[in-house]
Coordinates of C-alpha atoms in Angstrom, one line a residue:
M1 CA 0.0 0.1 0.0
Q2 CA 1.0 3.8 -0.8
Y3 CA 0.0 6.4 1.9
Q4 CA 0.6 10.0 2.3
I5 CA 0.8 11.3 5.7
D6 CA 0.3 15.1 6.5
Q7 CA 1.4 16.9 9.5
F8 CA 4.1 14.8 10.9
K9 CA 5.7 16.6 13.4
V10 CA 9.2 16.1 15.2
L11 CA 10.3 18.3 17.8
V12 CA 13.3 19.9 16.8
G13 CA 16.6 18.7 18.0
N14 CA 15.0 15.1 18.5
P15 CA 17.9 12.9 18.1
A16 CA 16.2 10.0 16.5
S17 CA 16.4 9.6 12.6
L18 CA 13.2 10.2 10.8
E19 CA 13.1 6.5 9.8
E20 CA 13.0 5.6 13.4
L21 CA 10.6 8.2 14.3
I22 CA 8.0 6.6 11.4
K23 CA 8.6 3.4 12.9
K24 CA 7.9 4.1 16.4
H25 CA 5.0 6.3 15.6
Y26 CA 3.3 3.9 13.2
H27 CA 4.4 0.4 14.7
I28 CA 5.7 -0.7 11.6
K29 CA 9.0 -2.7 10.5
Q30 CA 9.4 -3.0 6.8
F31 CA 8.7 0.5 4.9
E32 CA 10.0 2.7 2.3
Y33 CA 9.5 6.4 2.6
K34 CA 10.3 9.8 0.8
I35 CA 9.7 13.1 1.9
L36 CA 7.4 15.2 0.2
N37 CA 7.3 18.5 2.2
R38 CA 9.1 20.1 5.0
S39 CA 8.4 23.2 7.0
I40 CA 9.2 24.4 10.3
D41 CA 6.5 25.5 12.9
A42 CA 7.8 28.0 15.4
R43 CA 4.9 29.6 16.2
K44 CA 5.1 28.6 20.0
K45 CA 9.0 29.1 21.2
D46 CA 8.9 26.5 23.6
A47 CA 8.2 23.5 21.0
V48 CA 9.4 24.2 17.7
F49 CA 8.6 21.2 15.0
Y50 CA 9.5 20.2 11.9
V51 CA 6.6 19.3 9.8
Y52 CA 6.5 16.7 7.3
R53 CA 4.4 15.5 4.2
L54 CA 5.5 12.1 3.5
F55 CA 5.1 9.4 1.2
I56 CA 5.3 5.8 3.1
Q57 CA 5.1 2.2 1.0
T58 CA 4.7 -0.4 3.1
D59 CA 2.4 -4.0 3.1
E60 CA 1.3 -3.1 6.5
K61 CA -1.7 -1.4 7.2
L62 CA -1.3 2.5 8.8
E63 CA -3.8 3.6 10.9
G64 CA -4.3 7.0 12.6
K65 CA -4.8 10.8 11.9
N66 CA -3.6 12.7 8.7
I67 CA -3.2 9.3 6.8
L68 CA -4.5 9.4 3.1
P69 CA -4.0 7.2 0.0
Y70 CA -1.4 8.1 -1.9
A71 CA -2.1 9.8 -5.3
K72 CA 0.8 10.5 -7.2
K73 CA 0.4 14.2 -8.8
E74 CA 2.9 14.6 -12.0
Q75 CA 2.3 16.7 -14.8
S76 CA 3.6 15.0 -18.0
I77 CA 5.9 17.3 -20.3
S78 CA 5.8 16.1 -24.1
Y79 CA 8.3 17.2 -26.6
P80 CA 6.7 17.5 -30.0
K81 CA 8.9 17.8 -33.0
W82 CA 9.7 21.0 -34.2
K83 CA 8.2 21.7 -37.4
Y84 CA 8.8 25.8 -38.1
P85 CA 10.9 26.6 -41.2
Y86 CA 12.9 28.9 -38.8
P87 CA 14.8 28.1 -35.6
P88 CA 13.6 30.1 -32.5
I89 CA 15.3 33.0 -31.0
V90 CA 15.5 33.7 -27.1
V91 CA 17.0 36.7 -26.2
G92 CA 18.3 36.8 -22.4
F93 CA 19.5 33.7 -20.9
G94 CA 18.0 34.3 -17.3
P95 CA 15.2 31.9 -15.8
A96 CA 12.7 32.9 -18.3
G97 CA 15.2 32.2 -21.1
I98 CA 16.9 29.0 -19.8
F99 CA 13.5 27.0 -19.6
A100 CA 12.4 28.1 -22.9
A101 CA 15.4 27.3 -24.6
L102 CA 15.7 24.2 -22.6
Y103 CA 12.2 23.4 -23.8
L104 CA 12.6 24.1 -27.3
A105 CA 16.2 22.2 -27.7
R106 CA 14.3 18.9 -26.7
C107 CA 12.0 19.4 -29.4
G108 CA 14.5 19.8 -31.9
A109 CA 14.2 23.3 -32.3
K110 CA 18.0 24.1 -32.3
P111 CA 17.4 27.6 -30.6
I112 CA 19.6 30.5 -30.9
I113 CA 20.2 32.3 -27.6
L114 CA 21.3 36.0 -27.7
E115 CA 22.8 37.0 -24.3
R116 CA 24.2 40.6 -23.9
G117 CA 26.8 39.6 -21.2
S118 CA 29.0 37.1 -20.9
K119 CA 29.5 33.4 -19.9
M120 CA 29.6 32.7 -16.4
H121 CA 33.1 32.4 -15.7
E122 CA 33.7 36.0 -17.5
R123 CA 30.8 37.2 -15.6
V124 CA 32.1 36.4 -12.5
Q125 CA 34.9 37.9 -13.1
A126 CA 33.5 41.2 -14.3
V127 CA 31.3 41.3 -10.8
E128 CA 34.3 40.7 -9.2
D129 CA 36.0 43.6 -10.7
F130 CA 33.0 46.0 -9.9
L131 CA 33.1 44.9 -6.4
K132 CA 36.9 45.3 -5.8
H133 CA 37.7 47.8 -8.1
K134 CA 34.6 49.7 -9.2
R135 CA 34.9 49.0 -12.8
L136 CA 31.5 48.7 -14.1
H137 CA 31.1 46.7 -17.4
T138 CA 27.4 48.0 -18.5
N139 CA 26.3 44.7 -20.4
C140 CA 27.9 42.3 -18.0
N141 CA 27.2 42.7 -14.1
I142 CA 25.5 41.2 -11.2
Q143 CA 22.0 42.4 -13.7
F144 CA 23.2 40.9 -16.9
G145 CA 25.1 38.0 -18.0
E146 CA 24.7 34.3 -18.1
G147 CA 21.8 33.2 -15.4
G148 CA 20.1 36.7 -15.4
A149 CA 20.2 38.7 -12.3
G150 CA 19.1 35.8 -10.2
T151 CA 22.5 34.2 -10.5
F152 CA 23.8 36.7 -8.1
S153 CA 20.8 36.1 -5.5
D154 CA 20.1 33.5 -3.1
G155 CA 19.0 30.9 -5.7
K156 CA 15.7 31.5 -3.8
L157 CA 13.0 29.2 -5.6
T158 CA 9.8 30.3 -3.4
T159 CA 6.8 31.4 -5.1
N160 CA 3.1 32.0 -4.7
L161 CA 1.9 30.2 -7.4
K162 CA 0.3 26.8 -7.8
N163 CA 1.1 25.3 -11.0
P164 CA 2.2 21.5 -11.7
Y165 CA 4.9 22.4 -14.0
I166 CA 6.9 23.9 -10.8
D167 CA 7.8 20.6 -10.0
F168 CA 9.3 20.0 -13.3
I169 CA 11.5 23.0 -13.0
L170 CA 12.8 22.0 -9.5
Q171 CA 13.7 18.7 -10.5
E172 CA 15.6 20.1 -13.7
F173 CA 17.7 22.2 -11.2
V174 CA 18.2 19.3 -9.4
K175 CA 19.1 17.0 -12.5
H176 CA 21.6 19.9 -13.6
G177 CA 23.3 20.1 -10.0
A178 CA 20.9 21.7 -7.3
N179 CA 20.6 20.1 -3.9
E180 CA 17.7 17.5 -3.6
D181 CA 16.2 19.2 -0.6
I182 CA 14.7 21.7 -3.0
L183 CA 12.1 19.4 -3.8
Y184 CA 10.6 19.0 -0.5
D185 CA 11.7 22.4 1.5
S186 CA 9.1 24.9 2.1
M187 CA 11.6 27.6 1.5
P188 CA 13.8 26.1 -1.1
H189 CA 16.8 27.5 -2.3
I190 CA 20.1 26.7 -4.3
G191 CA 22.5 29.3 -3.3
T192 CA 24.4 31.6 -5.8
D193 CA 27.5 29.2 -5.7
I194 CA 25.7 26.4 -6.9
L195 CA 23.2 27.9 -9.1
R196 CA 26.1 29.3 -11.4
N197 CA 27.0 25.6 -12.0
V198 CA 23.4 24.8 -12.5
V199 CA 23.2 27.2 -15.1
V200 CA 26.2 26.4 -17.1
N201 CA 24.9 22.5 -16.9
I202 CA 21.4 23.6 -18.6
R203 CA 23.4 25.5 -21.1
L204 CA 25.9 22.4 -21.8
E205 CA 22.7 20.2 -22.5
I206 CA 20.9 22.9 -24.8
E207 CA 24.2 23.2 -26.8
A208 CA 24.4 19.3 -27.0
L209 CA 21.0 19.3 -28.5
G210 CA 22.0 21.8 -31.3
G211 CA 21.5 25.2 -29.3
V212 CA 23.6 28.2 -30.5
F213 CA 24.9 30.7 -28.0
Y214 CA 26.0 34.1 -28.7
F215 CA 27.5 35.8 -25.6
D216 CA 28.4 39.4 -25.5
T217 CA 25.9 39.9 -28.2
P218 CA 23.0 42.6 -27.2
F219 CA 20.1 42.3 -29.0
L220 CA 19.3 45.5 -31.1
D221 CA 16.2 45.4 -33.3
A222 CA 13.4 43.2 -34.8
V223 CA 11.9 44.1 -38.1
P224 CA 8.9 42.4 -39.7
K225 CA 9.7 41.1 -43.4
G226 CA 7.4 38.9 -45.0
D227 CA 6.8 35.5 -43.4
C228 CA 9.3 36.3 -40.5
L229 CA 11.5 38.5 -38.6
E230 CA 14.8 40.3 -39.4
V231 CA 16.5 40.0 -35.8
Q232 CA 19.8 42.3 -35.4
A233 CA 22.2 41.5 -32.7
L234 CA 25.6 43.5 -32.6
N235 CA 26.9 42.6 -36.0
L236 CA 24.6 39.5 -36.8
G237 CA 21.6 39.1 -38.6
F238 CA 18.9 36.3 -38.0
Q239 CA 15.3 35.2 -39.3
T240 CA 12.8 33.9 -37.1
Q241 CA 9.0 33.2 -36.3
H242 CA 9.3 33.0 -32.8
L243 CA 11.4 35.6 -30.9
L244 CA 11.1 35.1 -27.1
L245 CA 12.1 38.3 -25.4
G246 CA 13.4 37.1 -21.7
I247 CA 15.1 40.6 -21.5
G248 CA 15.2 40.9 -17.6
H249 CA 14.0 43.9 -16.0
S250 CA 17.0 46.1 -16.0
A251 CA 17.1 46.0 -19.9
K252 CA 16.0 49.7 -19.9
D253 CA 17.5 50.8 -23.5
T254 CA 16.3 47.4 -24.9
I255 CA 12.5 48.4 -23.5
R256 CA 12.7 51.8 -24.6
H257 CA 13.8 50.7 -28.0
L258 CA 11.1 48.1 -28.0
Y259 CA 8.3 50.7 -27.3
E260 CA 9.8 53.5 -29.5
K261 CA 11.1 51.8 -32.7
T262 CA 9.4 48.4 -32.5
K263 CA 6.1 50.1 -31.4
L264 CA 5.5 47.0 -29.0
P265 CA 2.2 48.2 -27.0
M266 CA 3.1 48.2 -23.4
E267 CA 1.5 49.6 -20.0
A268 CA 2.9 51.3 -17.1
K269 CA 2.7 49.1 -14.1
A270 CA 3.4 49.0 -10.3
F271 CA 6.7 48.3 -8.7
S272 CA 8.3 48.8 -5.3
M273 CA 11.4 50.8 -3.9
G274 CA 13.1 50.7 -0.5
V275 CA 16.2 49.7 1.3
R276 CA 18.0 46.4 2.4
I277 CA 18.1 45.9 6.1
E278 CA 21.0 43.9 7.7
H279 CA 20.7 42.1 11.1
N280 CA 22.8 39.9 12.8
A281 CA 21.9 36.2 11.6
K282 CA 22.2 34.6 15.2
E283 CA 19.8 37.1 16.8
I284 CA 17.4 36.8 14.0
S285 CA 17.2 32.9 14.7
Q286 CA 17.1 33.5 18.2
S287 CA 14.0 35.8 17.6
Q288 CA 12.4 33.2 15.5
Y289 CA 13.3 29.8 16.9
G290 CA 14.2 30.6 20.6
K291 CA 16.4 28.0 22.1
F292 CA 15.9 25.8 19.5
A293 CA 17.8 28.0 17.3
K294 CA 20.9 26.3 17.7
F295 CA 19.5 23.0 16.0
L296 CA 18.0 24.9 12.8
P297 CA 19.5 26.7 9.9
K298 CA 19.6 30.6 9.9
A299 CA 16.1 31.9 10.0
Y300 CA 13.8 33.1 7.5
Y301 CA 11.3 36.1 7.7
K302 CA 8.3 37.3 5.6
L303 CA 6.9 40.4 6.7
A304 CA 4.1 42.7 5.8
T305 CA 2.2 45.8 7.0
K306 CA 0.5 48.9 5.4
A307 CA 0.5 52.6 5.3
G308 CA -3.3 53.5 4.5
N309 CA -3.6 51.5 1.6
R310 CA -0.2 51.0 0.4
G311 CA 1.9 48.0 0.9
I312 CA 5.1 47.6 3.0
Y313 CA 6.5 44.4 2.9
T314 CA 10.0 42.4 2.8
F315 CA 11.3 41.0 0.0
C316 CA 14.0 38.7 -1.1
M317 CA 15.2 37.7 2.4
C318 CA 18.5 36.4 2.4
P319 CA 19.4 34.4 6.0
G320 CA 23.3 34.2 6.3
G321 CA 24.0 36.5 3.3
Y322 CA 25.3 39.7 1.9
V323 CA 24.3 42.8 0.4
M324 CA 26.2 44.0 -2.7
A325 CA 26.3 47.3 -4.4
S326 CA 25.5 47.0 -7.9
A327 CA 24.8 48.9 -11.4
S328 CA 24.1 48.2 -15.1
E329 CA 24.2 51.7 -16.0
E330 CA 26.8 54.3 -15.4
E331 CA 26.4 56.6 -12.5
T332 CA 23.6 54.8 -10.9
I333 CA 23.6 52.6 -7.8
V334 CA 21.2 49.7 -6.8
T335 CA 21.5 46.8 -4.1
N336 CA 21.5 43.5 -4.3
G337 CA 21.1 40.6 -1.7
M338 CA 22.8 37.3 -2.2
S339 CA 23.7 34.2 -0.2
N340 CA 25.4 30.9 -0.8
Q341 CA 24.0 27.5 -0.4
K342 CA 25.4 27.2 3.0
R343 CA 24.5 30.6 4.1
E344 CA 27.3 31.1 6.0
G345 CA 27.5 35.0 6.5
E346 CA 27.1 36.3 9.7
N347 CA 24.2 38.7 9.0
S348 CA 20.9 38.0 7.2
N349 CA 19.3 40.7 5.0
S350 CA 15.9 41.6 3.6
A351 CA 14.6 44.2 1.3
I352 CA 12.2 46.6 3.1
L353 CA 9.7 47.6 -0.1
V354 CA 7.0 50.0 -0.7
D355 CA 4.5 50.0 -3.4
V356 CA 5.1 52.5 -6.2
R357 CA 2.1 53.2 -8.6
P358 CA 1.9 54.6 -12.1
E359 CA -0.1 57.4 -10.5
D360 CA 2.9 58.2 -8.1
Y361 CA 5.4 58.9 -11.3
G362 CA 3.3 60.1 -14.4
T363 CA 1.0 58.8 -17.1
D364 CA 3.5 58.2 -20.0
V365 CA 4.4 54.3 -20.5
L366 CA 8.0 54.7 -19.7
S367 CA 7.6 57.4 -16.8
G368 CA 8.1 54.4 -14.2
L369 CA 11.7 53.9 -16.0
L370 CA 12.6 57.6 -15.7
Y371 CA 11.4 57.6 -11.9
Q372 CA 13.6 54.3 -11.2
E373 CA 16.5 56.6 -12.8
K374 CA 16.1 59.5 -11.1
Y375 CA 16.4 57.9 -7.7
E376 CA 19.3 55.5 -8.4
K377 CA 21.3 58.5 -10.0
L378 CA 20.6 60.2 -6.9
A379 CA 21.8 57.1 -4.9
Y380 CA 24.9 57.2 -7.2
L381 CA 25.5 61.0 -5.9
C382 CA 25.1 60.2 -2.3
G383 CA 27.8 57.3 -2.3
E384 CA 31.2 57.1 -3.3
N385 CA 32.5 55.7 -6.5
Y386 CA 29.7 53.1 -6.9
S387 CA 29.6 52.5 -3.2
A388 CA 26.0 52.1 -1.7
P389 CA 24.3 54.7 0.6
G390 CA 23.5 53.8 3.9
N391 CA 22.4 54.5 7.6
L392 CA 21.7 52.7 10.7
V393 CA 18.3 52.1 11.6
K394 CA 18.8 54.5 14.7
E395 CA 19.8 57.3 12.6
F396 CA 17.4 56.6 9.8
L397 CA 14.6 57.1 12.0
K398 CA 16.0 60.0 13.8
D399 CA 16.6 61.9 10.5
E400 CA 20.5 61.9 11.4
I401 CA 23.7 60.7 9.7
A402 CA 26.2 58.1 10.7
T403 CA 29.9 59.3 10.6
D404 CA 32.1 56.3 11.7
F405 CA 30.7 52.9 10.7
R406 CA 34.2 51.0 11.6
S407 CA 33.4 50.8 15.6
I408 CA 30.6 48.6 14.5
S409 CA 31.8 46.4 11.9
P410 CA 35.7 46.7 10.8
T411 CA 35.4 44.2 8.2
Y412 CA 32.0 45.3 6.6
P413 CA 32.1 43.4 2.9
H414 CA 30.7 45.7 0.4
G415 CA 31.6 49.4 0.7
I416 CA 28.8 51.6 2.3
T417 CA 28.8 55.3 2.0
F418 CA 27.2 56.8 5.2
C419 CA 25.0 59.7 4.3
D420 CA 21.5 61.0 4.2
L421 CA 20.0 57.7 2.6
K422 CA 16.4 59.8 2.4
K423 CA 17.9 61.9 -0.3
C424 CA 17.9 58.9 -2.5
L425 CA 13.8 57.9 -2.2
P426 CA 10.8 59.7 -2.4
E427 CA 9.5 61.0 0.6
F428 CA 6.5 58.4 0.8
V429 CA 9.2 55.8 0.4
V430 CA 10.9 56.9 3.3
E431 CA 8.0 57.4 5.5
G432 CA 6.9 53.6 4.3
I433 CA 10.0 52.2 5.3
K434 CA 10.1 53.8 8.9
K435 CA 6.5 52.6 9.4
G436 CA 7.7 49.2 8.3
I437 CA 10.7 48.9 10.6
I438 CA 8.5 49.5 13.6
D439 CA 5.6 47.5 12.6
F440 CA 8.0 44.5 11.6
D441 CA 9.3 44.8 15.3
K442 CA 6.1 43.8 16.6
K443 CA 6.1 40.6 14.6
L444 CA 9.9 39.6 14.9
K445 CA 11.6 41.2 17.8
G446 CA 15.0 42.8 17.1
F447 CA 14.0 44.2 13.7
H448 CA 13.8 47.5 15.0
H449 CA 17.6 47.2 16.5
P450 CA 19.2 50.5 16.2
D451 CA 22.6 49.2 14.9
A452 CA 20.8 47.4 11.9
V453 CA 22.2 48.6 8.6
L454 CA 20.0 50.3 5.9
T455 CA 21.9 50.1 2.3
G456 CA 20.0 51.6 -0.6
I457 CA 18.7 51.6 -2.8
E458 CA 16.4 48.8 -3.8
S459 CA 14.5 49.5 -7.0
R460 CA 14.9 46.7 -9.2
S461 CA 12.4 43.7 -7.7
S462 CA 10.0 44.4 -10.6
S463 CA 9.8 45.9 -13.6
P464 CA 7.8 49.3 -13.6
V465 CA 6.6 48.2 -17.4
R466 CA 4.5 45.4 -18.9
I467 CA 4.6 44.4 -22.4
L468 CA 1.5 43.1 -23.7
R469 CA 0.7 40.1 -25.2
N470 CA -2.4 37.9 -26.2
A471 CA -3.8 34.5 -25.1
N472 CA -1.4 32.9 -27.3
R473 CA 1.4 34.8 -25.7
Q474 CA 2.1 36.9 -28.3
S475 CA 2.7 40.7 -28.9
N476 CA 0.6 42.2 -31.6
C477 CA 3.6 42.6 -33.5
P478 CA 3.9 39.6 -35.4
F479 CA 6.3 36.6 -34.0
I480 CA 7.4 38.3 -30.6
Y481 CA 6.8 36.7 -27.4
P482 CA 7.5 39.0 -24.4
I483 CA 8.1 36.5 -21.2
G484 CA 9.8 36.9 -17.9
E485 CA 10.5 39.4 -15.2
G486 CA 11.4 42.0 -18.1
A487 CA 7.9 41.7 -19.8
G488 CA 6.1 42.1 -16.6
Y489 CA 5.1 38.6 -15.9
A490 CA 7.2 37.2 -13.5
G491 CA 8.5 38.1 -10.1
G492 CA 11.2 35.5 -9.1
I493 CA 13.4 32.9 -10.4
T494 CA 10.6 30.0 -10.1
S495 CA 7.9 32.4 -11.6
A496 CA 10.0 33.7 -14.7
S497 CA 11.3 30.1 -15.3
L498 CA 7.5 28.9 -15.4
D499 CA 6.4 31.7 -17.9
G500 CA 9.6 31.0 -20.2
L501 CA 8.6 27.3 -20.1
T502 CA 4.7 27.7 -20.8
T503 CA 5.5 30.0 -23.3
A504 CA 7.7 27.9 -25.2
M505 CA 5.2 24.7 -24.8
K506 CA 2.4 27.5 -26.2
I507 CA 4.4 28.0 -29.2
M508 CA 4.5 24.0 -30.0
E509 CA 0.8 23.7 -29.1
D510 CA -0.4 26.4 -31.5
K511 CA 0.7 25.0 -35.0
D512 CA -1.8 27.3 -36.5
E513 CA -1.0 30.6 -34.4
R514 CA -0.5 32.9 -37.4

């Protein structure tokens, strides 16, 4: 018999193995089991539990609460043969482009992938050059290059979406080198150090299937010509009937070109702005888990509040992670949070973001881009040579400016210039951050720590523009398929991967789409 067991609780710190606990609890001797899901229940600090959903196979009868017959839920993936006269072109090798290209390659499409940034090894070198020597490579940086912006993040795979193809995406990550725990952890993450290798391994499979990559090759233009598009990239030209635009939300130059020259229909959309906040990771874990913190990984949190009807929330929380100043355009600065698979950093960080709506920044479709740029340039002017502007919480709340940070942390890893961080943000965002810090402390003791570090600005959590598309996932410009975060249809690695995958599947499904 095959069973599913829900809500199997194990007190954190229990020295017995999970197998032993199952055997003892259900009085069975011979069985096989698999973890389907694992989460942490820390609502009561005097009793913190791992909560499991389990698959168990045994010839013995199981009785008790939360035992169900096991029904395997699996979405099959088919790979119909590519029958179009031209190969598809995927612009951008971030999560959306990765899974679109992988699926199409398995269909025999031999996709062409255009990436403005470099291969992983060269990209890592470019990022290190920026962090150490403040030399910015505008086409190869923390935002651009093989793997997309998510490569220099926590590799978080959390999403609010419920879609059967998410399991397929997670399994592909594992197949290409991620740890198996992402298949069942409720807060899965790969880690930027592991994700780099995973991305390269996926690229190698696509190449083995006939896919062709052009790195350091910015997309320039797409012009309809007869039964196809003429695509220009750097000094190269291609023809296609399927141009998948996974450009990423930092490709502002490309978005402008697509709107002004290619005439792709777009609309302004809400996005968010704010700062990164860092706390001591042990103190956050202690606040979350109490005496059980010593048995558990560094704690994660997700918090939200409101100022009137405007949302304020934490985003992209990186336990044991790092905050890095980053940029993709000259004389601008933004922040980025990342962590490795083991999350070995001393601090934990998260964005504190405040909703920004089209009515805040203007009526033109591209006004949101201008709004972002205005404050990213102000952040650069407040900092020094691509270092990020920052404050301590106690000074930010009291409208003061820090003068000496070295006494707090002499080995701080990412250059901060302490200045008036509030000059880099809209007033309503500043007030929202202040309210968020105070409200979040009521939910997570210690969030309002006076020496917590705020670094600015966080302005790239999502795109301020959406490239419109129809039910077939096409723009009204023929042969163009906007995908992923840059097109305004995703908000993280998993959702962007899913958007790229499902768009590629739609292309293979709609044989008579034109």
